[in-house]
Amino acid sequence: MRGLIMDRPLLISSLLEHADRVSGDREIVSRSDEGRIHRYTYHDAHTRSRQLANALTALGVQIGDRIATVAWNTHRHLEIYFAVSGIGAITHTLNPRLHPSQLGYIANHAEDSYIFVDTNLVPLVEAVAGDLPALKGVIVMTDKANMPTAKIDNLLCYEDLIDNNSDDLVWPEFDENTASSLCYTSGTSGNPKGALYSHRSTIIHAYAAALPDVMNLSERSVVLPVVPMFHANAWGIPYSAAMTGSKLVFPGAHLDGASIHELLVAEEVTFAAGVPTVWLALLNHWRETGTRVPSLEMTVIGGSAIPQSMIEAFQEDFGVAVRHAWGMTEMSPLGSVSIVKPRLDSASNEEKYRVQIKQGRPVYGVEVRIVDDDGNLLPHDGEAFGELQVRGPWITSSYFRLDTSEAHGADGWFATGDVCTIDPDSYIEITDRAKDVIKSGGEWISSIELENVAMGHPDVLQAAVIGVAHPKWDERPLLIVVPAPGKQPTHDDLTAFLTDKVAKWWLPDDMVLVDELPLGATGKVLKTKLREQFGDHKLPTA
Ligand code: AMP
C-alpha cells in the first residue's frame, strides 16, 4: 500500500523560492573582485536569479545543457547556481586553480555550452576557449563599466543579461532525479572524473548538512563558506543556507588571513567552513595581530585531516569549536562529522581530542563498511583497517560519461580509496589514501597520524610523511617539514618529540626541511609530487 502523500518533486529552485518567501530580508554579503562589499537579500537574489534564468533561456539554454562557472564565492555565483539548475540545465563548476590544459580537458569532456567567469579569471578562459568546440559564449560576471577585452567569441556581460530580462518566471517543474550540477574530482591520478548530482540528492544532502550535529544551521546563523563553490558545491552550504534562511557571507577571491578576519568581524559570522591550509593562514593572522572573532562559534574543517594542534588552537586559544568532517566530491560531499558523544562529556581533554581528530561518525544517509584486499568485511572494532566503502542517496552511482568505474561496485557500494578503522561507536579514523599507505615489514604505518603528531611540535608549521624504498623493510617513513618562521628543527628533535607518542617502529628514518608543501587545486598536499621529489631520498638506515 502506498502512503497518501503528495508527490511534489524536490527541486533546487524551491530552496531560493522558500528563502525569498520566508527569510526574504536575510542578507547575502559578498566581496567583489575589486575588494568592494556587495550587500543584498534573499529576495533580491531570487529576483536576479529569475532574470538570469530568463536570459539563459533566451540564449537557447535547454534542459540538460552544461553551463560552466570559473568563479570565486560571490553573490553572482549563487545566482548562477539557482538560475542554471532552476531551469533544468546543469551548473558545472570548474576549478580556476587547475592548469589550463586540465581545465580544457574537463570543459570539453562536459561539452560546456556557456562559461560564466569572474573578471580576474578571464585570461584563464581565454587560454582555452578556442579549443572548446561546444562553447557558444562566455559571460563575464561584472557590469558594463568593468568589462574586460579578451580574444573570446561572443563575450557577454553578466549585468547586461540581468538588466535586459524581466524576473517574470515561474520555475519549471520536472523530475527530481534530473541532473542539477557537475563537479570533477581533483584527479591526482588519471583524468578528472565527473560527479553528477541530481536535484533530489542535493536537497536531501542540504537537509542533512543543516542538522544540529553537522553544520547546525538556522536563520540566526551567519555563514562564511571559505570552501570554494567549485569544490563539491562549497560542501552544499549555499543550498543549506537557503533552506534555513542563514545569512551568507562570501569572501570572493580574497582568502588570506587578514581579509577573512575582516569579514568575520564586520559581518559577525557565527559559522565558517574551510580546508586546513586556509585555516592555518587565519590562525597565523590571529596570532600575529593578537585578534580574535568573538561572534565565531564553530567551524567545520575537512578535505584533509586536521592536526590536533589546530583543534587546540581554535578551541583553547580562540574559543571556536571545531568539527572535523570527512567527505568526497563523489559524496556531494558529506560523509562523517566528528563530535564528542554525550557519553564522553566527562572524559579527559586528551580523550576528547582523540575523538576530535578522527573523521567522525557517519551522517544519517551515509552507510559505511570496511573491507580487506579480498573484499571481506572487517569488524568495526577500532583495530582492523581496510578500505572504506559507502552508499547512500547522495553518493554517485557512476561517473559522468565514463562507461566503467572500478570504484562503483556491482553490489551498490562505492569504494572511497581511503583506508580507515571504524570503532564500536562508529567513529571513522582515516589512516591514509590507499595509495599513500606506508608498508613497512608487512605492517602499515599511518602517514596521517605521524603528520598529526609532528605538527604538534612548536617548531613545525606543516608536516607530510611519505614512504621511501628501504632494502630491508620495503618502505620506511620520511618526514618532510615546513618549519615555523625562524625555526630549524632537526631530525633528532622530532624523534625525541615523537618517541612517546607513536610506536617505536613508526619513527621516521629521516627528515628534510622544505619551504612549502606542494598543494593541489583543492588545497590538499600532493603526495604524488612529494614522492616524485623525494622518492629517491637516501635514508641513513638503508
Ligand atoms: P575531494 O573529492 O577532492 O574532496 O577529496 C576527497 C578525499 O579527501 C577523501 O577521499 C580523503 O582522502 C580526503 N579527505 C577529505 N576529508 C578528509 C579528512 N577530514 N581527513 C582525511 N582525509 C580527508
Coordinates of C-alpha atoms and ligand atoms in Angstrom, one line a residue:
M1 CA 0.0 0.0 0.0
R2 CA 1.4 3.4 -0.9
G3 CA 1.3 6.3 1.5
L4 CA -1.2 9.0 0.7
I5 CA 1.3 11.8 0.3
M6 CA 1.6 14.4 -2.5
D7 CA 4.3 13.6 -5.0
R8 CA 6.0 17.0 -5.0
P9 CA 9.4 17.0 -6.6
L10 CA 12.5 18.1 -4.6
L11 CA 13.8 20.9 -6.8
I12 CA 16.7 23.3 -6.2
S13 CA 14.6 26.3 -7.3
S14 CA 12.3 25.6 -4.4
L15 CA 15.1 26.4 -1.9
L16 CA 15.6 30.0 -3.1
E17 CA 11.8 30.5 -3.6
H18 CA 11.4 29.4 0.0
A19 CA 14.2 31.7 1.3
D20 CA 12.7 34.6 -0.5
R21 CA 9.2 34.0 0.9
V22 CA 10.2 33.1 4.5
S23 CA 13.5 34.8 5.0
G24 CA 13.4 37.4 2.2
D25 CA 15.1 40.1 4.3
R26 CA 18.1 38.0 5.4
E27 CA 21.3 39.3 3.9
I28 CA 23.8 37.9 1.5
V29 CA 27.1 39.8 1.6
S30 CA 29.9 39.3 -0.8
R31 CA 33.4 40.7 -1.5
S32 CA 33.8 41.6 -5.2
D33 CA 36.8 41.3 -7.4
E34 CA 37.9 44.8 -6.5
G35 CA 37.5 44.2 -2.8
R36 CA 34.3 46.2 -2.5
I37 CA 31.5 44.8 -0.3
H38 CA 28.2 44.0 -2.0
R39 CA 25.1 43.6 0.2
Y40 CA 21.6 42.5 -0.7
T41 CA 18.9 40.0 0.4
Y42 CA 17.5 36.6 -0.5
H43 CA 14.6 38.4 -2.0
D44 CA 17.0 40.3 -4.3
A45 CA 18.9 37.1 -5.1
H46 CA 15.7 35.3 -6.1
T47 CA 14.6 38.2 -8.3
R48 CA 18.0 38.3 -10.1
S49 CA 18.2 34.5 -10.4
R50 CA 14.9 34.6 -12.3
Q51 CA 16.2 37.4 -14.5
L52 CA 19.3 35.3 -15.2
A53 CA 17.2 32.2 -15.9
N54 CA 15.2 34.1 -18.4
A55 CA 18.4 35.4 -20.0
L56 CA 19.7 31.8 -20.3
T57 CA 16.5 30.6 -21.9
A58 CA 16.7 33.5 -24.4
L59 CA 20.3 32.4 -25.2
G60 CA 18.9 29.0 -26.1
V61 CA 19.9 27.0 -23.0
Q62 CA 17.9 23.8 -22.7
I63 CA 17.3 21.3 -20.0
G64 CA 20.4 19.1 -19.6
D65 CA 22.9 21.6 -21.1
R66 CA 26.1 22.1 -19.1
I67 CA 26.8 25.7 -18.1
A68 CA 30.1 26.2 -16.5
T69 CA 31.4 28.6 -13.9
V70 CA 35.0 29.7 -13.4
A71 CA 34.4 31.8 -10.3
W72 CA 35.1 32.6 -6.6
N73 CA 32.4 32.5 -3.9
T74 CA 30.2 35.6 -4.6
H75 CA 26.5 36.5 -4.8
R76 CA 26.6 36.2 -8.6
H77 CA 27.9 32.7 -8.4
L78 CA 25.0 31.9 -6.0
E79 CA 22.5 33.4 -8.6
I80 CA 24.0 31.2 -11.3
Y81 CA 23.7 28.1 -9.0
F82 CA 20.0 28.7 -8.8
A83 CA 19.3 30.1 -12.3
V84 CA 21.0 27.3 -14.2
S85 CA 19.7 24.4 -12.1
G86 CA 16.4 26.0 -11.8
I87 CA 15.7 25.8 -15.5
G88 CA 16.9 22.1 -15.6
A89 CA 20.3 22.9 -17.0
I90 CA 23.5 21.7 -15.2
T91 CA 25.7 24.0 -13.2
H92 CA 29.2 22.8 -13.9
T93 CA 31.7 24.4 -11.5
L94 CA 35.3 24.5 -12.9
N95 CA 38.3 24.9 -10.6
P96 CA 40.2 28.1 -11.5
R97 CA 43.3 26.7 -9.8
L98 CA 43.6 23.9 -12.4
H99 CA 46.2 24.1 -15.2
P100 CA 44.6 25.4 -18.4
S101 CA 45.2 22.1 -20.1
Q102 CA 43.2 20.3 -17.4
L103 CA 40.5 22.9 -17.4
G104 CA 40.3 22.5 -21.2
Y105 CA 40.1 18.7 -20.9
I106 CA 37.2 19.0 -18.3
A107 CA 35.2 21.6 -20.3
N108 CA 35.5 19.5 -23.4
H109 CA 34.6 16.3 -21.7
A110 CA 31.5 18.0 -20.2
E111 CA 30.8 19.9 -23.5
D112 CA 30.0 23.1 -21.7
S113 CA 28.0 25.4 -23.9
Y114 CA 28.4 28.6 -21.9
I115 CA 31.0 29.6 -19.3
F116 CA 30.5 32.2 -16.6
V117 CA 33.8 33.8 -15.5
D118 CA 34.9 36.2 -12.8
T119 CA 36.8 39.3 -14.3
N120 CA 40.2 38.4 -12.9
L121 CA 39.9 34.8 -14.3
V122 CA 39.1 35.8 -17.9
P123 CA 42.7 35.1 -19.1
L124 CA 42.3 31.5 -17.9
V125 CA 39.2 31.1 -20.1
E126 CA 40.8 33.0 -22.9
A127 CA 43.6 30.4 -22.9
V128 CA 41.2 27.5 -23.5
A129 CA 38.1 29.0 -25.2
G130 CA 39.5 28.4 -28.8
D131 CA 39.8 24.7 -28.1
L132 CA 36.2 24.2 -26.9
P133 CA 34.1 23.4 -30.0
A134 CA 30.9 23.1 -27.9
L135 CA 31.3 26.6 -26.4
K136 CA 28.7 29.1 -27.6
G137 CA 29.7 32.1 -25.4
V138 CA 31.4 33.4 -22.3
I139 CA 29.7 35.6 -19.7
V140 CA 31.9 37.8 -17.6
M141 CA 30.5 38.2 -14.1
T142 CA 30.6 42.0 -14.0
D143 CA 28.9 45.2 -15.2
K144 CA 29.4 47.1 -18.4
A145 CA 31.9 49.6 -16.9
N146 CA 34.2 46.8 -15.8
M147 CA 34.0 44.6 -18.9
P148 CA 37.5 43.4 -19.9
T149 CA 38.6 43.0 -23.5
A150 CA 39.6 39.4 -24.5
K151 CA 40.0 37.4 -27.6
I152 CA 36.9 35.3 -27.0
D153 CA 34.0 34.9 -29.4
N154 CA 30.6 36.1 -28.1
L155 CA 31.9 37.7 -24.9
L156 CA 28.8 38.7 -22.9
C157 CA 28.3 41.0 -19.8
Y158 CA 26.5 39.5 -16.8
E159 CA 24.8 42.6 -15.6
D160 CA 23.6 43.4 -19.1
L161 CA 21.9 40.0 -19.2
I162 CA 20.2 40.7 -15.9
D163 CA 19.2 44.2 -16.9
N164 CA 17.8 43.1 -20.2
N165 CA 15.5 40.4 -18.8
S166 CA 12.5 40.5 -16.5
D167 CA 12.0 38.5 -13.4
D168 CA 8.7 37.2 -14.7
L169 CA 9.2 33.5 -14.3
V170 CA 7.5 30.5 -12.6
W171 CA 10.3 28.0 -12.0
P172 CA 9.6 24.9 -14.2
E173 CA 8.7 21.6 -12.6
F174 CA 10.4 18.4 -13.7
D175 CA 11.5 15.0 -12.3
E176 CA 13.6 15.5 -9.1
N177 CA 16.1 12.9 -10.4
T178 CA 17.1 15.3 -13.2
A179 CA 20.8 16.2 -13.1
S180 CA 21.5 19.6 -11.4
S181 CA 25.2 20.1 -11.1
L182 CA 28.5 18.7 -12.1
C183 CA 31.9 18.7 -10.3
Y184 CA 35.0 16.9 -11.4
T185 CA 37.2 15.2 -8.9
S186 CA 40.7 16.7 -8.3
G187 CA 42.1 13.7 -10.2
T188 CA 45.5 13.3 -8.6
S189 CA 45.9 10.2 -10.7
G190 CA 44.4 9.7 -14.2
N191 CA 42.0 12.2 -15.8
P192 CA 39.5 14.0 -13.6
K193 CA 36.1 12.3 -13.3
G194 CA 32.7 14.0 -13.2
A195 CA 30.3 13.6 -10.2
L196 CA 26.9 14.5 -11.5
Y197 CA 24.4 15.4 -8.7
S198 CA 20.6 15.5 -9.0
H199 CA 18.0 17.9 -7.6
R200 CA 16.8 15.1 -5.3
S201 CA 20.3 14.3 -4.0
T202 CA 21.2 18.0 -3.5
I203 CA 18.1 18.7 -1.4
I204 CA 18.4 15.6 0.8
H205 CA 22.1 16.5 1.3
A206 CA 21.1 20.1 2.2
Y207 CA 18.7 18.8 4.9
A208 CA 21.5 16.6 6.3
A209 CA 24.2 19.3 6.2
A210 CA 21.9 21.7 8.1
L211 CA 21.4 19.3 11.1
P212 CA 22.5 20.4 14.6
D213 CA 25.2 17.8 14.7
V214 CA 26.5 18.7 11.3
M215 CA 26.6 22.4 10.5
N216 CA 23.9 23.4 12.9
L217 CA 22.3 26.0 10.5
S218 CA 19.4 28.2 11.3
E219 CA 18.0 31.6 10.3
R220 CA 20.2 33.0 13.1
S221 CA 23.4 31.6 11.6
V222 CA 25.8 33.9 9.8
V223 CA 27.7 31.6 7.5
L224 CA 31.0 32.2 5.7
P225 CA 31.9 29.4 3.3
V226 CA 35.7 29.7 2.7
V227 CA 35.4 26.3 1.0
P228 CA 35.1 27.2 -2.7
M229 CA 31.8 26.9 -4.6
F230 CA 33.9 25.0 -7.2
H231 CA 34.8 22.3 -4.6
A232 CA 31.8 20.0 -4.2
N233 CA 29.4 22.9 -4.2
A234 CA 31.1 24.5 -1.2
W235 CA 30.0 21.4 0.7
G236 CA 26.4 22.2 -0.1
I237 CA 26.4 25.3 2.1
P238 CA 24.6 27.6 -0.5
Y239 CA 21.7 25.1 -0.6
S240 CA 21.5 24.5 3.2
A241 CA 21.8 28.2 3.8
A242 CA 18.8 29.0 1.5
M243 CA 16.9 26.1 3.1
T244 CA 17.3 27.6 6.6
G245 CA 17.5 31.3 5.7
S246 CA 21.0 31.7 7.2
K247 CA 22.8 35.0 6.4
L248 CA 25.5 34.2 3.8
V249 CA 28.9 35.9 3.6
F250 CA 31.0 35.3 0.5
P251 CA 34.8 36.1 0.6
G252 CA 35.3 36.4 -3.2
A253 CA 38.9 35.8 -4.3
H254 CA 40.4 37.1 -1.1
L255 CA 41.2 34.1 1.1
D256 CA 44.2 35.4 3.1
G257 CA 44.0 35.6 6.9
A258 CA 43.6 39.4 7.1
S259 CA 40.7 39.5 4.5
I260 CA 38.8 36.6 6.0
H261 CA 39.3 38.0 9.5
E262 CA 37.9 41.4 8.4
L263 CA 34.7 39.8 7.0
L264 CA 34.3 37.5 10.0
V265 CA 34.4 40.6 12.4
A266 CA 32.4 43.0 10.2
E267 CA 29.5 40.6 9.5
E268 CA 29.6 38.9 12.9
V269 CA 30.0 35.5 11.4
T270 CA 28.9 32.6 13.6
F271 CA 30.0 29.7 11.5
A272 CA 32.7 29.2 8.9
A273 CA 33.8 26.2 6.9
G274 CA 37.1 25.5 5.1
V275 CA 40.1 23.3 4.5
P276 CA 43.0 23.1 7.0
T277 CA 45.5 25.0 4.8
V278 CA 43.3 28.1 4.7
W279 CA 42.6 27.9 8.4
L280 CA 46.4 27.8 9.1
A281 CA 46.7 31.2 7.5
L282 CA 43.8 32.6 9.6
L283 CA 45.3 31.2 12.8
N284 CA 48.6 32.8 12.0
H285 CA 46.9 36.1 11.4
W286 CA 45.2 35.9 14.7
R287 CA 48.4 35.1 16.5
E288 CA 50.4 37.8 14.8
T289 CA 47.8 40.5 15.4
G290 CA 46.6 39.3 18.8
T291 CA 43.0 39.4 17.5
R292 CA 40.1 37.0 17.6
V293 CA 36.4 36.9 16.4
P294 CA 34.0 36.9 19.4
S295 CA 31.0 36.0 17.2
L296 CA 32.5 32.9 15.7
E297 CA 31.1 29.9 17.5
M298 CA 32.0 27.0 15.3
T299 CA 34.0 25.9 12.3
V300 CA 33.7 22.7 10.2
I301 CA 37.1 21.7 8.8
G302 CA 37.6 19.0 6.2
G303 CA 39.1 18.0 2.9
S304 CA 42.3 16.8 4.6
A305 CA 43.0 15.5 8.1
I306 CA 43.3 18.2 10.8
P307 CA 46.1 18.0 13.3
Q308 CA 45.3 18.1 17.0
S309 CA 47.3 21.3 17.3
M310 CA 44.9 23.1 15.0
I311 CA 41.8 21.9 17.0
E312 CA 43.5 23.0 20.3
A313 CA 44.4 26.4 18.8
F314 CA 40.9 27.1 17.7
Q315 CA 39.2 25.8 20.8
E316 CA 41.6 26.8 23.6
D317 CA 43.2 30.0 22.2
F318 CA 40.4 31.5 20.2
G319 CA 37.2 30.0 21.7
V320 CA 35.9 28.4 18.4
A321 CA 34.5 24.9 18.5
V322 CA 35.9 22.6 15.8
R323 CA 34.1 19.9 13.9
H324 CA 36.3 17.7 11.8
A325 CA 34.4 16.4 8.7
W326 CA 35.2 13.9 6.0
G327 CA 33.7 13.5 2.6
M328 CA 34.4 13.3 -1.1
T329 CA 33.3 15.0 -4.3
E330 CA 31.6 11.7 -5.2
M331 CA 29.6 12.0 -2.0
S332 CA 28.2 15.5 -2.5
P333 CA 30.5 15.6 -0.3
L334 CA 29.3 15.0 3.2
G335 CA 30.3 11.6 4.8
S336 CA 31.0 12.0 8.5
V337 CA 31.5 14.6 11.2
S338 CA 33.4 14.2 14.5
I339 CA 31.6 15.4 17.6
V340 CA 32.3 14.2 21.1
K341 CA 29.4 11.9 22.1
P342 CA 27.4 12.8 25.2
R343 CA 28.7 9.7 26.9
L344 CA 32.2 11.2 26.7
D345 CA 31.2 14.6 28.2
S346 CA 33.1 13.7 31.4
A347 CA 36.1 12.3 29.6
S348 CA 39.5 14.0 29.9
N349 CA 40.5 16.6 27.4
E350 CA 43.1 14.3 25.9
E351 CA 40.4 11.6 25.3
K352 CA 38.1 14.2 23.7
Y353 CA 40.9 15.3 21.4
R354 CA 41.5 11.6 20.4
V355 CA 37.8 11.6 19.2
Q356 CA 38.0 15.0 17.6
I357 CA 41.0 14.2 15.4
K358 CA 39.0 11.2 14.0
Q359 CA 37.0 11.8 10.9
G360 CA 33.8 11.2 12.8
R361 CA 30.6 9.3 12.7
P362 CA 28.5 8.9 9.5
V363 CA 25.8 11.5 9.0
Y364 CA 22.3 10.0 8.5
G365 CA 22.0 8.9 4.9
V366 CA 25.6 7.5 4.6
E367 CA 26.1 3.8 5.3
V368 CA 29.8 2.7 5.8
R369 CA 31.7 -0.5 5.9
I370 CA 35.4 -1.6 5.6
V371 CA 36.8 -4.4 3.5
D372 CA 40.1 -6.1 3.2
D373 CA 42.0 -6.6 -0.1
D374 CA 39.8 -9.6 -1.0
G375 CA 36.6 -7.7 -0.3
N376 CA 35.9 -9.5 3.0
L377 CA 34.0 -7.3 5.6
L378 CA 36.1 -6.3 8.5
P379 CA 34.8 -5.7 12.1
H380 CA 34.1 -2.2 13.4
D381 CA 36.4 -2.7 16.4
G382 CA 38.7 0.3 16.0
E383 CA 41.6 -2.1 15.2
A384 CA 41.0 -3.7 11.8
F385 CA 41.7 -1.4 8.9
G386 CA 40.8 -1.7 5.3
E387 CA 39.2 0.3 2.5
L388 CA 36.2 2.4 3.4
Q389 CA 33.1 1.8 1.2
V390 CA 29.9 3.9 1.3
R391 CA 26.4 4.1 -0.1
G392 CA 23.5 6.5 0.2
P393 CA 21.1 8.8 -1.5
W394 CA 23.7 11.5 -2.3
I395 CA 26.6 9.2 -3.3
T396 CA 27.3 8.9 -7.1
S397 CA 26.3 5.7 -8.7
S398 CA 28.8 6.1 -11.6
Y399 CA 30.9 8.8 -13.2
F400 CA 29.7 11.2 -15.9
R401 CA 30.3 9.8 -19.4
L402 CA 32.5 7.0 -18.2
D403 CA 31.4 3.5 -19.1
T404 CA 33.3 1.7 -16.3
S405 CA 34.4 2.7 -12.8
E406 CA 36.3 0.3 -10.6
A407 CA 35.2 2.3 -7.6
H408 CA 31.5 1.8 -8.2
G409 CA 30.9 -1.9 -7.3
A410 CA 28.3 -4.1 -8.7
D411 CA 26.8 -4.6 -5.3
G412 CA 25.9 -0.9 -5.0
W413 CA 28.7 0.3 -2.8
F414 CA 31.3 3.0 -3.7
A415 CA 34.9 2.3 -2.8
T416 CA 36.4 5.5 -1.5
G417 CA 40.1 4.7 -1.8
D418 CA 40.5 5.8 1.8
V419 CA 41.9 3.3 4.3
C420 CA 40.4 3.5 7.8
T421 CA 39.4 1.9 11.1
I422 CA 35.8 2.2 12.5
D423 CA 35.4 1.9 16.2
P424 CA 32.4 0.4 18.1
D425 CA 31.0 3.9 18.5
S426 CA 31.1 4.2 14.7
Y427 CA 33.9 6.8 14.7
I428 CA 35.8 6.5 11.4
E429 CA 39.6 7.2 11.5
I430 CA 41.2 7.6 8.1
T431 CA 44.8 6.4 8.2
D432 CA 45.7 7.2 4.6
R433 CA 44.6 7.2 1.0
A434 CA 45.1 3.6 -0.1
K435 CA 48.0 4.6 -2.4
D436 CA 49.7 6.7 0.3
V437 CA 49.8 3.9 3.0
I438 CA 53.4 3.2 4.1
K439 CA 54.1 -0.6 4.1
S440 CA 57.0 -1.4 6.4
G441 CA 57.9 -5.0 7.0
G442 CA 54.4 -6.2 6.1
E443 CA 52.8 -3.8 8.5
W444 CA 51.1 -0.5 7.7
I445 CA 52.2 2.9 9.1
S446 CA 49.6 5.8 9.0
S447 CA 51.2 8.9 7.4
I448 CA 48.2 10.9 8.6
E449 CA 48.8 10.0 12.3
L450 CA 52.5 10.8 12.0
E451 CA 51.8 14.1 10.4
N452 CA 49.3 15.0 13.0
V453 CA 51.7 14.3 15.9
A454 CA 54.6 16.0 14.2
M455 CA 52.5 19.2 13.7
G456 CA 52.2 19.4 17.4
H457 CA 55.9 20.3 17.7
P458 CA 56.2 24.1 18.2
D459 CA 58.9 24.4 15.5
V460 CA 56.8 22.7 12.9
L461 CA 54.4 24.6 10.7
Q462 CA 53.3 21.8 8.4
A463 CA 54.4 18.2 8.0
A464 CA 54.0 15.4 5.5
V465 CA 55.1 11.8 5.6
I466 CA 55.8 9.6 2.6
G467 CA 57.2 6.0 2.3
V468 CA 60.7 5.8 0.8
A469 CA 62.1 2.5 -0.5
H470 CA 64.2 0.5 2.1
P471 CA 66.2 -2.6 1.3
K472 CA 65.1 -4.5 4.4
W473 CA 61.7 -3.1 5.3
D474 CA 60.3 -2.4 1.8
E475 CA 59.4 1.2 2.8
R476 CA 60.2 3.5 5.7
P477 CA 58.7 6.8 6.6
L478 CA 60.4 10.1 5.6
L479 CA 59.2 13.2 7.4
I480 CA 59.0 16.4 5.4
V481 CA 58.7 19.5 7.4
V482 CA 57.9 23.2 6.8
P483 CA 59.5 24.9 9.8
A484 CA 57.7 27.6 11.8
P485 CA 59.1 31.1 11.0
G486 CA 62.7 31.4 12.2
K487 CA 62.9 27.8 13.4
Q488 CA 65.2 25.0 12.3
P489 CA 64.0 21.7 13.9
T490 CA 66.3 18.7 13.5
H491 CA 65.5 15.0 12.9
D492 CA 66.7 14.4 16.5
D493 CA 64.3 17.0 17.8
L494 CA 61.4 15.4 16.1
T495 CA 62.5 11.9 17.0
A496 CA 62.6 12.9 20.7
F497 CA 59.2 14.6 20.4
L498 CA 57.5 11.6 18.6
T499 CA 59.1 8.9 20.7
D500 CA 56.4 8.6 23.5
K501 CA 53.6 9.4 21.1
V502 CA 53.8 6.7 18.4
A503 CA 55.0 3.1 18.1
K504 CA 58.8 2.9 18.0
W505 CA 58.8 1.3 14.6
W506 CA 56.8 4.2 13.2
L507 CA 59.5 6.8 13.9
P508 CA 60.6 8.4 10.6
D509 CA 64.0 7.2 9.5
D510 CA 64.9 10.7 8.3
M511 CA 63.6 14.3 8.0
V512 CA 64.0 17.0 5.4
L513 CA 63.1 20.7 5.7
V514 CA 61.3 22.4 2.8
D515 CA 60.0 26.0 2.3
E516 CA 56.5 24.8 1.4
L517 CA 54.5 21.7 0.6
P518 CA 53.1 21.2 -2.9
L519 CA 49.3 21.8 -2.8
G520 CA 46.7 20.5 -5.3
A521 CA 43.8 22.6 -6.7
T522 CA 41.6 21.9 -3.7
G523 CA 44.3 22.7 -1.1
K524 CA 45.4 19.1 -0.4
V525 CA 49.1 18.2 0.0
L526 CA 50.2 16.4 -3.2
K527 CA 51.8 13.3 -2.0
T528 CA 52.4 12.3 -5.6
K529 CA 54.6 15.4 -6.1
L530 CA 56.5 14.7 -2.8
R531 CA 57.1 11.1 -3.9
E532 CA 58.5 12.4 -7.3
Q533 CA 60.7 14.8 -5.4
F534 CA 61.9 12.6 -2.5
G535 CA 61.2 9.1 -3.7
D536 CA 64.9 8.5 -4.3
H537 CA 65.9 10.0 -0.9
K538 CA 68.8 8.0 0.6
L539 CA 67.7 7.0 4.1
P540 CA 70.6 6.8 6.7
T541 CA 69.1 3.5 7.8
A542 CA 69.2 1.9 4.3
Ligands
AMP1 P1 37.8 15.6 -2.8 O1 36.9 14.8 -3.6 O2 38.7 16.4 -3.6 O3 37.0 16.4 -1.7 O4 38.7 14.6 -2.0 C1 38.2 13.6 -1.1 C2 39.3 13.0 -0.4 O5 40.0 13.9 0.5 C3 38.9 11.8 0.5 O6 38.7 10.6 -0.2 C4 40.0 11.8 1.5 O7 41.2 11.1 1.0 C5 40.4 13.2 1.7 N1 39.7 13.8 2.9 C6 38.6 14.6 2.9 N2 38.3 14.9 4.2 C7 39.3 14.4 4.9 C8 39.6 14.3 6.4 N3 38.8 15.0 7.2 N4 40.6 13.6 6.8 C9 41.4 13.0 5.9 N5 41.2 13.0 4.6 C10 40.2 13.6 4.1

